[in-house]
CSV table of C-alpha atoms and ligand atoms in Angstrom, one decimal:
chain,number,residue,atom,x,y,z
N,206,MET,CA,33.8,37.2,-76.1
N,207,LYS,CA,35.3,33.7,-75.9
N,208,VAL,CA,35.6,32.3,-72.4
N,209,GLY,CA,36.7,28.9,-71.1
N,210,VAL,CA,35.3,26.9,-68.3
N,211,LEU,CA,37.7,24.2,-66.9
N,212,ALA,CA,35.7,21.0,-67.5
N,213,LEU,CA,37.8,18.4,-65.7
N,214,GLN,CA,35.3,17.9,-62.9
N,215,GLY,CA,32.6,19.8,-61.1
N,216,ALA,CA,29.9,22.3,-61.8
N,217,PHE,CA,31.1,23.6,-65.2
N,218,ILE,CA,27.8,23.3,-67.1
N,219,GLU,CA,26.1,25.8,-64.8
N,220,HIS,CA,28.8,28.4,-65.4
N,221,GLN,CA,28.5,27.7,-69.1
N,222,LYS,CA,24.8,28.3,-69.2
N,223,ILE,CA,25.0,31.7,-67.4
N,224,LEU,CA,27.9,32.9,-69.6
N,225,GLU,CA,26.0,31.9,-72.7
N,226,GLY,CA,23.0,33.7,-71.4
N,227,LEU,CA,25.2,36.8,-71.3
N,228,GLY,CA,26.2,36.3,-74.9
N,229,ALA,CA,29.7,34.9,-74.4
N,230,GLU,CA,31.0,32.0,-76.5
N,231,VAL,CA,32.0,29.2,-74.1
N,232,VAL,CA,34.6,26.5,-74.5
N,233,GLN,CA,34.9,23.5,-72.2
N,234,VAL,CA,38.6,23.3,-71.4
N,235,ARG,CA,40.1,19.8,-70.9
N,236,LEU,CA,43.3,20.0,-73.0
N,237,PRO,CA,46.0,22.6,-73.4
N,238,SER,CA,44.9,23.4,-76.9
N,239,ASP,CA,41.4,24.3,-75.6
N,240,LEU,CA,43.0,27.4,-74.1
N,241,ASP,CA,43.9,28.8,-77.5
N,242,ASP,CA,42.1,32.1,-78.2
N,243,LEU,CA,40.3,32.3,-74.9
N,244,GLN,CA,39.9,35.7,-73.1
N,245,GLY,CA,39.2,34.4,-69.7
N,246,LEU,CA,38.7,31.2,-67.7
N,247,ILE,CA,36.4,30.0,-64.9
N,248,ILE,CA,37.5,27.2,-62.6
N,249,PRO,CA,34.4,25.6,-61.2
N,250,GLY,CA,33.5,24.2,-57.9
N,251,GLY,CA,33.7,20.4,-57.4
N,252,GLU,CA,36.5,18.7,-55.5
N,253,SER,CA,39.8,20.5,-55.6
N,254,THR,CA,41.9,17.4,-55.1
N,255,THR,CA,40.2,15.7,-58.1
N,256,ILE,CA,40.5,18.8,-60.3
N,257,GLY,CA,44.2,19.0,-59.3
N,258,LYS,CA,44.9,15.3,-60.0
N,259,LEU,CA,43.2,15.4,-63.4
N,260,ALA,CA,45.0,18.6,-64.3
N,261,VAL,CA,48.3,16.8,-63.6
N,262,ASP,CA,47.2,13.7,-65.5
N,263,PHE,CA,46.1,15.8,-68.5
N,264,ASP,CA,49.4,17.8,-68.5
N,265,MET,CA,47.3,20.9,-67.8
N,266,MET,CA,49.2,22.4,-64.9
N,267,GLU,CA,51.8,24.4,-66.8
N,268,PRO,CA,49.5,25.5,-69.6
N,269,LEU,CA,46.9,26.6,-67.1
N,270,LYS,CA,49.5,28.5,-65.0
N,271,ALA,CA,50.7,30.3,-68.2
N,272,PHE,CA,47.2,31.1,-69.3
N,273,CYS,CA,46.1,32.4,-65.9
N,274,ARG,CA,49.2,34.6,-65.5
N,275,SER,CA,48.0,36.8,-68.3
N,276,HIS,CA,44.2,36.5,-68.3
N,277,ALA,CA,41.1,37.0,-66.2
N,278,VAL,CA,40.4,33.9,-64.1
N,279,TRP,CA,37.6,33.2,-61.6
N,280,GLY,CA,37.7,30.2,-59.2
N,281,THR,CA,34.5,29.3,-57.4
N,282,CYS,CA,34.7,27.1,-54.3
N,283,ALA,CA,37.0,24.2,-55.3
N,284,GLY,CA,38.2,26.5,-58.1
N,285,SER,CA,39.3,29.1,-55.6
N,286,ILE,CA,41.3,26.5,-53.7
N,287,PHE,CA,43.0,25.4,-57.0
N,288,LEU,CA,43.8,29.0,-57.8
N,289,SER,CA,45.3,29.8,-54.4
N,290,LYS,CA,48.9,29.9,-53.3
N,291,ASP,CA,48.2,27.9,-50.2
N,292,ALA,CA,45.6,25.4,-49.0
N,293,ALA,CA,47.7,24.1,-46.1
N,294,ARG,CA,47.7,20.6,-47.6
N,295,GLN,CA,49.6,18.6,-50.1
N,296,GLN,CA,47.6,18.7,-53.3
N,297,PRO,CA,48.2,20.2,-56.8
N,298,LEU,CA,47.5,23.9,-56.8
N,299,LEU,CA,48.1,26.6,-59.4
N,300,GLU,CA,49.7,28.6,-56.6
N,301,LEU,CA,48.8,31.9,-58.3
N,302,MET,CA,46.4,34.0,-56.2
N,303,ASP,CA,47.9,35.4,-53.0
N,304,ILE,CA,45.3,33.9,-50.7
N,305,LYS,CA,45.5,31.2,-48.1
N,306,VAL,CA,42.4,29.1,-47.9
N,307,GLU,CA,41.0,26.6,-45.4
N,308,ARG,CA,39.2,23.8,-47.1
N,309,ASN,CA,35.9,22.6,-45.7
N,310,ALA,CA,36.0,25.4,-43.2
N,311,PHE,CA,32.3,25.1,-42.4
N,312,GLY,CA,32.3,21.4,-41.9
N,313,ARG,CA,30.8,18.6,-43.9
N,314,GLN,CA,28.1,18.4,-46.6
N,315,VAL,CA,25.3,18.7,-44.0
N,316,ASP,CA,26.9,22.0,-42.9
N,317,SER,CA,26.2,23.6,-46.3
N,318,PHE,CA,24.2,26.8,-46.1
N,319,GLU,CA,22.8,29.7,-48.0
N,320,ILE,CA,23.0,33.4,-47.0
N,321,ASP,CA,22.3,36.8,-48.4
N,322,LEU,CA,25.5,38.8,-48.7
N,323,PRO,CA,26.1,42.4,-49.4
N,324,ILE,CA,28.7,42.7,-52.2
N,325,PRO,CA,29.4,46.3,-52.9
N,326,CYS,CA,31.6,45.7,-56.0
N,327,LEU,CA,28.6,44.3,-57.9
N,328,LYS,CA,27.4,47.9,-58.2
N,329,LYS,CA,29.8,48.2,-61.1
N,330,VAL,CA,27.5,46.0,-63.2
N,331,SER,CA,24.1,46.6,-61.8
N,332,PRO,CA,22.2,49.5,-60.3
N,333,SER,CA,20.6,47.0,-57.8
N,334,ASP,CA,21.7,47.2,-54.2
N,335,ALA,CA,20.2,43.8,-53.5
N,336,PRO,CA,22.3,41.4,-51.5
N,337,PHE,CA,23.7,38.4,-53.3
N,338,HIS,CA,22.2,35.0,-52.5
N,339,ALA,CA,25.4,33.0,-51.7
N,340,ILE,CA,25.3,29.2,-51.7
N,341,PHE,CA,28.1,27.5,-49.7
N,342,ILE,CA,28.6,23.8,-50.3
N,343,ARG,CA,31.5,22.3,-48.2
N,344,ALA,CA,33.0,25.6,-48.9
N,345,PRO,CA,36.5,26.9,-48.2
N,346,LEU,CA,37.2,30.1,-46.3
N,347,ILE,CA,39.7,32.7,-47.4
N,348,GLU,CA,41.8,32.8,-44.3
N,349,GLU,CA,44.4,35.3,-45.3
N,350,VAL,CA,44.9,37.6,-48.2
N,351,GLY,CA,48.2,39.1,-49.5
N,352,LYS,CA,48.8,42.8,-49.9
N,353,GLY,CA,47.6,43.1,-53.5
N,354,VAL,CA,44.3,41.4,-52.8
N,355,GLU,CA,41.0,43.2,-52.3
N,356,ILE,CA,38.3,41.7,-50.1
N,357,LEU,CA,35.0,41.7,-52.0
N,358,ALA,CA,32.8,40.0,-49.4
N,359,SER,CA,32.8,38.8,-45.9
N,360,LEU,CA,30.4,37.1,-43.6
N,361,GLN,CA,29.0,39.1,-40.7
N,362,ASP,CA,31.7,37.8,-38.4
N,363,GLY,CA,34.4,39.1,-40.8
N,364,ARG,CA,35.4,35.8,-42.4
N,365,ILE,CA,36.4,36.4,-46.0
N,366,VAL,CA,34.4,34.6,-48.7
N,367,ALA,CA,35.3,36.6,-51.9
N,368,ALA,CA,38.4,38.4,-53.0
N,369,GLN,CA,40.1,39.8,-56.1
N,370,GLU,CA,43.7,40.2,-57.1
N,371,ASN,CA,44.0,42.2,-60.3
N,372,ARG,CA,42.2,40.0,-62.8
N,373,TRP,CA,41.8,37.0,-60.5
N,374,LEU,CA,38.7,36.4,-58.6
N,375,ALA,CA,37.9,33.9,-55.9
N,376,THR,CA,34.6,33.1,-54.3
N,377,SER,CA,33.9,30.5,-51.6
N,378,PHE,CA,30.3,30.2,-52.8
N,379,HIS,CA,28.5,29.3,-56.0
N,380,PRO,CA,27.0,32.1,-58.0
N,381,GLU,CA,26.5,29.7,-60.9
N,382,LEU,CA,23.8,27.9,-58.9
N,383,THR,CA,21.6,31.0,-58.6
N,384,ALA,CA,19.6,32.9,-61.3
N,385,ASP,CA,21.5,36.1,-60.3
N,386,ASP,CA,24.1,36.7,-63.1
N,387,ARG,CA,25.7,39.8,-61.5
N,388,PHE,CA,28.9,38.0,-60.5
N,389,HIS,CA,29.3,36.5,-64.0
N,390,ARG,CA,28.8,40.0,-65.5
N,391,TYR,CA,31.4,41.3,-63.0
N,392,PHE,CA,33.8,38.7,-64.2
N,393,LEU,CA,33.2,39.4,-67.9
N,394,GLU,CA,33.8,43.1,-67.2
N,395,MET,CA,37.3,42.2,-65.9
N,396,ILE,CA,38.2,41.0,-69.4
N,397,PRO,CA,39.8,43.9,-71.3
F,467,LIG,N1,35.1,20.8,-50.4
F,467,LIG,C1,35.6,21.0,-51.8
F,467,LIG,C2,37.1,21.0,-51.8
F,467,LIG,O1,37.7,21.1,-50.8
F,467,LIG,C3,35.0,22.2,-52.4
F,467,LIG,C4,33.5,22.1,-52.5
F,467,LIG,C5,32.9,22.8,-53.7
F,467,LIG,O2,33.5,23.2,-54.6
F,467,LIG,N2,31.6,23.0,-53.6
F,467,LIG,O3,37.7,21.0,-52.8
């Protein structure tokens, strides 16, 4: 399996390592031609405004949109913002996934936190019922989801932090910063 990780900015190496550990071939995507022959794409966490600006500068917006429309794509944290239809601010977005996000919803860097979350869909890739250790770093919240979007995980107070729309996945937190590869396996399973 050949999977890309958008490598304009942010935590792409961490995703690459986990994917390679699962036997996938990984391509760091910076130019439109890097998307050739890929079967899926991860958009990492980082700074969504920077990722967006670089995507514009590198003429990546249209090629990324075209690729994402027909492939499995997973945005983590800033990546989920970039994938969303609406971030309530002026910044370049792919405007694909039918979610509205609130950037930095938990506050500043010091308000970053870690929490164990039950994520039932991970049952598909592992018999373990263990909660997922979710790391939130200046994370966005998924404020609203459209009709075709399934909620995969919420905080105890009901605020949404992971969602899926067909073959698009968005997580507010960073599974690539843990040793738990269930979310990466779940993503690879989405690739036909
Ligand atoms: N705060 C960042 C943003 O709004 C996201 C942080 C992250 O990806 N860890 O883009």
